[in-house]
Backbone as JSON Lines, residues from 0, in Angstrom:
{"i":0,"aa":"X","n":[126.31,180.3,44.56],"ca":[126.09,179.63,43.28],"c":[124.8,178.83,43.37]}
{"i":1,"aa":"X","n":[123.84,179.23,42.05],"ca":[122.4,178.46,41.91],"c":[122.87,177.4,41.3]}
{"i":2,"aa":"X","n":[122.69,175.66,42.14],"ca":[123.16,174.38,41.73],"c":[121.87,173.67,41.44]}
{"i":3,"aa":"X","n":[121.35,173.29,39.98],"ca":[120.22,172.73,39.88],"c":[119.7,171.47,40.6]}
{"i":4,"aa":"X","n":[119.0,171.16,40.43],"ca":[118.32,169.97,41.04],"c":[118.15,168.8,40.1]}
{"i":5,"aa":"X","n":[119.22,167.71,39.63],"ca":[118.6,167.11,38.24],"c":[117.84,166.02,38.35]}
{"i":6,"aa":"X","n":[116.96,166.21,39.66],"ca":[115.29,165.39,39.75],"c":[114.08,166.46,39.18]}
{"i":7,"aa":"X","n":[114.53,167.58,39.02],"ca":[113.42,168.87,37.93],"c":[113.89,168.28,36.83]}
{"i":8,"aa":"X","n":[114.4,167.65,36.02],"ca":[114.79,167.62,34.67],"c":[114.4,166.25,34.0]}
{"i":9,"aa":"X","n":[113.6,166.87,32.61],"ca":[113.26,165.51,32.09],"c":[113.99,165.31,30.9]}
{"i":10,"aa":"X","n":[115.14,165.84,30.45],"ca":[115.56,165.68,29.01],"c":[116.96,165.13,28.96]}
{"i":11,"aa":"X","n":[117.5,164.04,29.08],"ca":[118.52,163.27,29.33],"c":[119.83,164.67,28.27]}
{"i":12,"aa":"X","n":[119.36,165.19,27.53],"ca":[120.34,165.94,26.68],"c":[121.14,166.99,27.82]}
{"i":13,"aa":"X","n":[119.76,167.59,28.6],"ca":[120.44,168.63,28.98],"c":[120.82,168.43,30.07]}
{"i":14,"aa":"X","n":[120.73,167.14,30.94],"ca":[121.18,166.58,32.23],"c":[122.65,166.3,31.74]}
{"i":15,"aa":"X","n":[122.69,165.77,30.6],"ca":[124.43,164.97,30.3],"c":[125.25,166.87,29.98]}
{"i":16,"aa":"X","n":[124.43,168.26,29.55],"ca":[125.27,169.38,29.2],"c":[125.59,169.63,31.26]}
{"i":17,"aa":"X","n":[124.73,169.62,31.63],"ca":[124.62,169.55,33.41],"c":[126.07,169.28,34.06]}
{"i":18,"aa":"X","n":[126.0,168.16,33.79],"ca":[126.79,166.83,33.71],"c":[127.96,167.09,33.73]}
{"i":19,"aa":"X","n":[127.97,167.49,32.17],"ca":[129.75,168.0,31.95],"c":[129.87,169.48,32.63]}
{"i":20,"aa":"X","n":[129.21,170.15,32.83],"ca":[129.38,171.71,33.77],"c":[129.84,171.09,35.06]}
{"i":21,"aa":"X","n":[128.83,170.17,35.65],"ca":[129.67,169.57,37.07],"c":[130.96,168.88,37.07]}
{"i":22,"aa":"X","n":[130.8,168.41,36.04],"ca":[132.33,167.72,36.2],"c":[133.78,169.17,36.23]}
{"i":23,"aa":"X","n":[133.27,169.96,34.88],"ca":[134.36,170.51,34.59],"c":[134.95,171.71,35.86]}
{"i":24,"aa":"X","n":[133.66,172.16,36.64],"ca":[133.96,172.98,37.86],"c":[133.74,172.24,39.51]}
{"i":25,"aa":"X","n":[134.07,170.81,39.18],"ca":[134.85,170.0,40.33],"c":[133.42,169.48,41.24]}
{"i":26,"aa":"X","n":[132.44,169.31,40.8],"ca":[131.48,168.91,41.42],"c":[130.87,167.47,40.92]}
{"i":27,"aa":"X","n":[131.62,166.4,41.71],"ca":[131.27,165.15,41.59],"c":[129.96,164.76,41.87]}
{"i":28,"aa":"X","n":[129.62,165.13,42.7],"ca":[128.22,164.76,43.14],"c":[127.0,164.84,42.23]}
{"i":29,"aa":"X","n":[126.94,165.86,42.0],"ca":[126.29,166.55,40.99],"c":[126.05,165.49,39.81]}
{"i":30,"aa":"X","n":[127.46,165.45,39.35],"ca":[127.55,164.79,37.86],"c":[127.25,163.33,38.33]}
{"i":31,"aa":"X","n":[127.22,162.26,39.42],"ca":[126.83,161.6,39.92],"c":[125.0,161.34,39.58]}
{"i":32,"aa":"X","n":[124.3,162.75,40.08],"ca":[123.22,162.68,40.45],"c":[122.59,162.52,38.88]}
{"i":33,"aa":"X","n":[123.11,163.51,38.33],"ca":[122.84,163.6,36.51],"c":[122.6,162.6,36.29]}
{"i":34,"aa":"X","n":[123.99,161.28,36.54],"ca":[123.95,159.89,36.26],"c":[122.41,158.86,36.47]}
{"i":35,"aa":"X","n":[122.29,159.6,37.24],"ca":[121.5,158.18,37.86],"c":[119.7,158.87,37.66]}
{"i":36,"aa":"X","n":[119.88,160.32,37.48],"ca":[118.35,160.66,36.97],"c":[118.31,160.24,35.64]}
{"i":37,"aa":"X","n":[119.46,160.63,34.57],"ca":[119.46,159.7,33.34],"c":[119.05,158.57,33.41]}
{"i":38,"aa":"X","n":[119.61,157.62,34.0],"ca":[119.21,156.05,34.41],"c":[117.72,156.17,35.14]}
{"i":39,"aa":"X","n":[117.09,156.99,35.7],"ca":[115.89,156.96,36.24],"c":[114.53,157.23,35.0]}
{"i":40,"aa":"X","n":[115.12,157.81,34.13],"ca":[114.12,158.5,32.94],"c":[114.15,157.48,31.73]}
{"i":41,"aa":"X","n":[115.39,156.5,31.76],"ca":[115.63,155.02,30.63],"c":[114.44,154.41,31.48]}
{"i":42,"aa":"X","n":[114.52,154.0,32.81],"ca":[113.6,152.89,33.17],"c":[112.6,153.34,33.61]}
{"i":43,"aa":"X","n":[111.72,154.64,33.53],"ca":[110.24,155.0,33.21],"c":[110.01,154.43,31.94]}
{"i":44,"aa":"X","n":[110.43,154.56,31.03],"ca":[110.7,154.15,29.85],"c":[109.6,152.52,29.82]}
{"i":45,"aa":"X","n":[109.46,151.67,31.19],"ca":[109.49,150.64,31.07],"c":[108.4,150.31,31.42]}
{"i":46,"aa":"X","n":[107.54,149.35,32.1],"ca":[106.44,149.53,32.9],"c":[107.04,149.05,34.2]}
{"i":47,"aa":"X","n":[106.42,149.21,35.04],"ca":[106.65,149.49,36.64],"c":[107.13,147.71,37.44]}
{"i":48,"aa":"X","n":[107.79,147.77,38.22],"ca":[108.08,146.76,38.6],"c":[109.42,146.11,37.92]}
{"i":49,"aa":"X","n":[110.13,144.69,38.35],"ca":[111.25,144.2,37.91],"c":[111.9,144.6,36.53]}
{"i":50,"aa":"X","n":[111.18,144.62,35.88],"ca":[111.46,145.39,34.22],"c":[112.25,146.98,34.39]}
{"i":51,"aa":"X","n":[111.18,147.27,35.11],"ca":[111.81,149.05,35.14],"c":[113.17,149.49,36.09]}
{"i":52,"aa":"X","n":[113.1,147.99,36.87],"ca":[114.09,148.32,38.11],"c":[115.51,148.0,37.48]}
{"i":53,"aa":"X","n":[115.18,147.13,36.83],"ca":[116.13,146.51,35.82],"c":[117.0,147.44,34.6]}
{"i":54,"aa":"X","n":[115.81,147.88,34.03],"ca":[116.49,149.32,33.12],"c":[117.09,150.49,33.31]}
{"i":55,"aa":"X","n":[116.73,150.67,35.03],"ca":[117.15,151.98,35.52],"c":[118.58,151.48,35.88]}
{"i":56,"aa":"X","n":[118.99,150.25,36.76],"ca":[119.93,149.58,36.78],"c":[121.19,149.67,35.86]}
{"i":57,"aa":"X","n":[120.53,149.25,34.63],"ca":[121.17,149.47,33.73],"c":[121.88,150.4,32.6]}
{"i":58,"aa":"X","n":[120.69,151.15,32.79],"ca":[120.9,152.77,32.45],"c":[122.53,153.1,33.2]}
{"i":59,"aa":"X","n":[122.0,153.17,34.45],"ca":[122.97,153.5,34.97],"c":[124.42,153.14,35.47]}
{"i":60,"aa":"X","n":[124.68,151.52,35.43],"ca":[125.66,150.99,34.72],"c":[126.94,151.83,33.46]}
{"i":61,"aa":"X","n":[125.81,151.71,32.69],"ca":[125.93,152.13,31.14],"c":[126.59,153.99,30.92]}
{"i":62,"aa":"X","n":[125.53,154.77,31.97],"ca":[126.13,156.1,32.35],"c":[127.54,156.16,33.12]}
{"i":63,"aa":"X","n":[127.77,155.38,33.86],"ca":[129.28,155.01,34.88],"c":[130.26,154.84,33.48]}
{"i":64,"aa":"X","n":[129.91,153.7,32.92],"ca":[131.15,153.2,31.87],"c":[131.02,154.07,31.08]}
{"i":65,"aa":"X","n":[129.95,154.87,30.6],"ca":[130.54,156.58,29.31],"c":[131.43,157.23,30.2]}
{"i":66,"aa":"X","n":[130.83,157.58,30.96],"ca":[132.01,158.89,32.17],"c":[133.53,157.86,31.88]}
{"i":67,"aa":"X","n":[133.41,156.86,32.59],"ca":[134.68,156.46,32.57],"c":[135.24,156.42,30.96]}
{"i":68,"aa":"X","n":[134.81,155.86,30.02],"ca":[135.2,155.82,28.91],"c":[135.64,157.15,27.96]}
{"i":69,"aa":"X","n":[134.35,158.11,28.64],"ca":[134.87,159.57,27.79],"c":[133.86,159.49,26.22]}
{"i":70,"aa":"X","n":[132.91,157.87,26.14],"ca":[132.94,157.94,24.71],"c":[131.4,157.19,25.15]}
{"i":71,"aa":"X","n":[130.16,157.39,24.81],"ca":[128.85,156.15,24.94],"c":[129.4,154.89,25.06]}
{"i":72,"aa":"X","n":[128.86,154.73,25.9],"ca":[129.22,152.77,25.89],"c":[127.92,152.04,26.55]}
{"i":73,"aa":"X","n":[127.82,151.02,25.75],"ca":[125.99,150.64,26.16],"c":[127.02,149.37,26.47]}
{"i":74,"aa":"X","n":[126.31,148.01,27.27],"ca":[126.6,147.14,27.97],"c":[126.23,146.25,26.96]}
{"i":75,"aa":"X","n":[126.37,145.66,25.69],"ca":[125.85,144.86,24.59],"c":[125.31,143.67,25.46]}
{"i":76,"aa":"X","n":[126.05,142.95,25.9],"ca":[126.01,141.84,26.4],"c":[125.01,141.33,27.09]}
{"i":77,"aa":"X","n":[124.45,142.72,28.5],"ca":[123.58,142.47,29.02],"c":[122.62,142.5,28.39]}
{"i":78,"aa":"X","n":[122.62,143.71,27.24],"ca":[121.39,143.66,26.38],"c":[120.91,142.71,25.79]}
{"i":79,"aa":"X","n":[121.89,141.83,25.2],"ca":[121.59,141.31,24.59],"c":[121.06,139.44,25.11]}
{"i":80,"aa":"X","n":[121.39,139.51,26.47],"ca":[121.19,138.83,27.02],"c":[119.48,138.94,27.81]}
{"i":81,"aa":"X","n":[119.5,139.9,28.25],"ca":[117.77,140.45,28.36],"c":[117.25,140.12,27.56]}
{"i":82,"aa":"X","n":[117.28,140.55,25.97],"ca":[116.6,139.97,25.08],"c":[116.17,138.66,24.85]}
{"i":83,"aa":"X","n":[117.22,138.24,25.19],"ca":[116.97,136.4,25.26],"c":[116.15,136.14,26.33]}
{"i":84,"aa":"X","n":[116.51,136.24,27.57],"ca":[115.97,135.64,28.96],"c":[115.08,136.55,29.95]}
{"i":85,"aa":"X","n":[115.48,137.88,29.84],"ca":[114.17,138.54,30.44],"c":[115.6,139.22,32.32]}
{"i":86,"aa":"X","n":[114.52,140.08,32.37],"ca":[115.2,140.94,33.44],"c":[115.37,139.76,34.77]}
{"i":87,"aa":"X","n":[114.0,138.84,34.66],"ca":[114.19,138.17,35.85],"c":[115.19,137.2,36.14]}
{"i":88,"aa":"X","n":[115.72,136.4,34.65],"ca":[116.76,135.67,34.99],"c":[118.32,136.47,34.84]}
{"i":89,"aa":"X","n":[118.03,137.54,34.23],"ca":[119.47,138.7,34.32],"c":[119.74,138.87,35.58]}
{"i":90,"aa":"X","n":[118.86,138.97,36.36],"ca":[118.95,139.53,37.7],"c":[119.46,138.13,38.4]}
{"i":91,"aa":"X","n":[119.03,137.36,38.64],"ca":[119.08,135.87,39.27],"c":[120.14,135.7,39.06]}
{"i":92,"aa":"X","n":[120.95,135.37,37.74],"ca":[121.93,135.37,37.46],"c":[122.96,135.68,37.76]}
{"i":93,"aa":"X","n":[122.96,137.31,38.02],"ca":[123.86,138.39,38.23],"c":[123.96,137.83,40.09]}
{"i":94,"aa":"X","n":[122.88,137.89,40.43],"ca":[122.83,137.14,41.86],"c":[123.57,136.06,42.36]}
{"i":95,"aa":"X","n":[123.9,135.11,41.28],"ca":[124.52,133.56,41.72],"c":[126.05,134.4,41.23]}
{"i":96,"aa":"X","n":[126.33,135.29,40.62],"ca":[128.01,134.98,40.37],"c":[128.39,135.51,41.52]}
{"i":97,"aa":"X","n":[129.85,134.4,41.35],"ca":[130.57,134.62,42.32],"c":[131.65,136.29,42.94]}
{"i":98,"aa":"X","n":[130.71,137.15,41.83],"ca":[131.91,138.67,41.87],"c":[130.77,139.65,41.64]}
{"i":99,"aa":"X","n":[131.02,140.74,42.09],"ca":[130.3,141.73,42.04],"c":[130.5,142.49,40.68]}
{"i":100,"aa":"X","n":[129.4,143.13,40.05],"ca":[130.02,144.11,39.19],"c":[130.78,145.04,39.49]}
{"i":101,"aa":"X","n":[131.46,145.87,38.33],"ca":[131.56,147.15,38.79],"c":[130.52,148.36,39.08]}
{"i":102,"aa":"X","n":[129.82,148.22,38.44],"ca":[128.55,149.43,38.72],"c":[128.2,149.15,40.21]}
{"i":103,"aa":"X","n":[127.88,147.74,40.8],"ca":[128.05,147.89,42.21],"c":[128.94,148.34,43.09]}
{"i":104,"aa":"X","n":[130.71,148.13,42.84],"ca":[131.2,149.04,43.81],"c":[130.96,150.46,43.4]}
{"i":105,"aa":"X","n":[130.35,151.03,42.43],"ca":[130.07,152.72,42.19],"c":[129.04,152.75,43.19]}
{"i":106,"aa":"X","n":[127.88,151.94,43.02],"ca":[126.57,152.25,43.22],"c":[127.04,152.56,44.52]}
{"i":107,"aa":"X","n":[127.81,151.33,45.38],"ca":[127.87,151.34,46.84],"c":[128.49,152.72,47.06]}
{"i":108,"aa":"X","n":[129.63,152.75,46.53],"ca":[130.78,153.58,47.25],"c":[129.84,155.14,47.46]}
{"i":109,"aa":"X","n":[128.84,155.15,46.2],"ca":[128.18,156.49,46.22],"c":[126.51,156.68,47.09]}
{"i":110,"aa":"X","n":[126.74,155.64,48.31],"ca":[125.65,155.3,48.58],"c":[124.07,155.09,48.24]}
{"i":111,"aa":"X","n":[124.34,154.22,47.23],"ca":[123.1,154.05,46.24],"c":[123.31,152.56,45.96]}
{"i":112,"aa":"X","n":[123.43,151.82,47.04],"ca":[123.15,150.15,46.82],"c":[121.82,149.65,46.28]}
{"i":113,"aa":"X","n":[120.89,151.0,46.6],"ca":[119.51,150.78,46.72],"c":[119.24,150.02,44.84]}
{"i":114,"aa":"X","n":[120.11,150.51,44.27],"ca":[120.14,150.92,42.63],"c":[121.13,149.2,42.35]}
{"i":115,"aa":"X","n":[121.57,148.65,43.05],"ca":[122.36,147.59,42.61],"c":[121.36,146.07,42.51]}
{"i":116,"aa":"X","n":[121.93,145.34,41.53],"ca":[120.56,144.47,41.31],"c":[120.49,143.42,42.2]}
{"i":117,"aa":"X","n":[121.49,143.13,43.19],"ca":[121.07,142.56,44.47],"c":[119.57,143.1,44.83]}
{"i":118,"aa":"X","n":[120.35,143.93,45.2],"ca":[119.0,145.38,45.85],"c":[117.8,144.83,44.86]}
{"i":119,"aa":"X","n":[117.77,144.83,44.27],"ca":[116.71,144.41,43.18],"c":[115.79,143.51,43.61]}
{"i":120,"aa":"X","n":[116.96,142.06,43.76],"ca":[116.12,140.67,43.96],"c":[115.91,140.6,44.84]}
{"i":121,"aa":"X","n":[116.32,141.37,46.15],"ca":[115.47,141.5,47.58],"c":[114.85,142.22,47.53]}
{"i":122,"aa":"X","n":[114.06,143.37,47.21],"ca":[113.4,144.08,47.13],"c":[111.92,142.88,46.16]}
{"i":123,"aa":"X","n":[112.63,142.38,45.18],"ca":[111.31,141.61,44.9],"c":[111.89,139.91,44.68]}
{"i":124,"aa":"X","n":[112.12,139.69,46.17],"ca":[112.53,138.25,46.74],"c":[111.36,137.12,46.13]}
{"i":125,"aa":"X","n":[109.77,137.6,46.08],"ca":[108.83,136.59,45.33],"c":[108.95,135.81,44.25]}
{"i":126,"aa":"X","n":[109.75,136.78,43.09],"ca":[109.8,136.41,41.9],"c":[111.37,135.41,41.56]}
{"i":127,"aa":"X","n":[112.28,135.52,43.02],"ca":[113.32,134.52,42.78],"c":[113.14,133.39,43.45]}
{"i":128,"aa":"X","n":[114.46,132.4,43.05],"ca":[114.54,131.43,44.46],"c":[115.29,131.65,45.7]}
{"i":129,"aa":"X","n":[115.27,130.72,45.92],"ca":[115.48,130.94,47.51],"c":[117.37,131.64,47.62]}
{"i":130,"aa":"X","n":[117.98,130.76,46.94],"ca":[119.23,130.3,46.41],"c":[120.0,131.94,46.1]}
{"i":131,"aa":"X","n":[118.79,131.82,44.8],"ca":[119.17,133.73,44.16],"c":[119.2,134.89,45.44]}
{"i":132,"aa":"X","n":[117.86,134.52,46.26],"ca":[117.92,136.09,47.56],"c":[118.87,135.54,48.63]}
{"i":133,"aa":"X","n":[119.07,134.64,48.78],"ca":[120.37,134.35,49.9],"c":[122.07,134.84,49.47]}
{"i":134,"aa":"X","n":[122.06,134.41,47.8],"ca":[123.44,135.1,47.61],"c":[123.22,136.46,47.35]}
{"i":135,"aa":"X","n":[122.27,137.22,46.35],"ca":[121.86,138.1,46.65],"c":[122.19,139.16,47.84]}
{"i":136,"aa":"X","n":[121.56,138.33,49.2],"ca":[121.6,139.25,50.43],"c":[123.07,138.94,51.1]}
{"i":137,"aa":"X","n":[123.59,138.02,50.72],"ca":[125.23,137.28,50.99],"c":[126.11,138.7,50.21]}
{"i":138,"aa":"X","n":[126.3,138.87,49.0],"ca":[126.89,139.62,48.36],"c":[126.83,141.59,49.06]}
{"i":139,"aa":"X","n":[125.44,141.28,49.53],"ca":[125.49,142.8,50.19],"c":[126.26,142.59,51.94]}
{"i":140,"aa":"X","n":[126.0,141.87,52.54],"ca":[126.33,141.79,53.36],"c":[128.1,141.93,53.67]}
{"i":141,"aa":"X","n":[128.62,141.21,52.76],"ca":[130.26,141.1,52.08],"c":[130.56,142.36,51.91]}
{"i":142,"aa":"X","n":[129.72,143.06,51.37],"ca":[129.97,144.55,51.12],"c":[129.92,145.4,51.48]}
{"i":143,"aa":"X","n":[129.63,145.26,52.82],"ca":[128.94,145.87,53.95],"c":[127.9,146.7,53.71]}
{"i":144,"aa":"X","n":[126.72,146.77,53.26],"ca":[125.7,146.87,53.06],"c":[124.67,145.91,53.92]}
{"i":145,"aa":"X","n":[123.82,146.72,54.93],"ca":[122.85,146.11,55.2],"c":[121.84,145.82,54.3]}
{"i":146,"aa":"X","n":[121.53,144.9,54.31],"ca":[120.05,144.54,53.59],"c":[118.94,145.32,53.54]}
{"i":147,"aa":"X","n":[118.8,145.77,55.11],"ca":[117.85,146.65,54.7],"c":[117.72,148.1,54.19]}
{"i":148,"aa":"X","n":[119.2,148.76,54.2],"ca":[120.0,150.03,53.15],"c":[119.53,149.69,52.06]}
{"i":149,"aa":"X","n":[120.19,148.67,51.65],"ca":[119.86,147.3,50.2],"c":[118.82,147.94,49.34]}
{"i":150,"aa":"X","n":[117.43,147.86,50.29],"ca":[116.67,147.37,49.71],"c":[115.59,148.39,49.47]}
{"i":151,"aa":"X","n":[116.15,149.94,50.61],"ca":[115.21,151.05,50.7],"c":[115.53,151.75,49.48]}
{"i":152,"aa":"X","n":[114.43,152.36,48.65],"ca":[114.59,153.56,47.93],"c":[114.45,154.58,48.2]}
């Protein structure tokens, strides 16, 4: 069986028809990978750096909770919270609570911490405080995630 590659694909339409072919003939991975090139093609979308790392993040969040839901589901909240404050304090933020999302135990379990917004604020530790990359790198560590897994793309 010829199994595409959905890093050749630029059209989020025909990655999500992909998508449901992997799912329906038992190939998780696959429909996994769909996920997160979708989420990779939202945050080109962006310009380069914390912004884009942020959207792809989220993208892919957002792709986890449709699969699970069965139905689109965008994350209002965060959105709408970006809008207000900006990716850098979303991220910071997301850093100081005391619980992980769920898109992080996906990201992890599917070895792609790299994609979790910890991973984020260590990867660009300059733009936080000290406070944010310590729980940050605290939260991966809890999770057993090395930091430096964390932080490679």
């Amino acid at each position: 069986m010829n199994i595409p590659d959905p890093q050749t694909f630029t059209d989020p339409e025909k990655l999500r028809k992909l998508m449901a072919n992997a799912v329906r003939l038992g190939h998780p991975d696959l429909a996994f990978n769909c996920q997160l090139r979708i989420a990779q093609l939202v945050g080109a979308g962006h310009e380069k750096g914390l912004e884009r790392e942020f959207w792809t993040a989220l993208a892919a969040a957002e792709e986890f909770k449709t699969a699970a839901n069965g139905k689109t589901t965008r994350l209002a909240k965060l959105r709408t919270k970006h809008k207000r404050v900006g990716a850098q304090r979303m991220l910071g933020d997301m850093a100081m609570e005391p619980t992980v999302s769920e898109g992080f135990d996906v990201l992890v379990a599917h070895g792609r911490s790299d994609l979790t917004g910890e991973a984020i604020v260590l990867r660009n530790e300059d733009e936080f405080s000290v406070d944010e990359v310590n729980a940050a790198r605290k939260k991966l560590m809890e999770h057993g995630v090395n930091s430096a897994e964390g932080v490679g793309a």
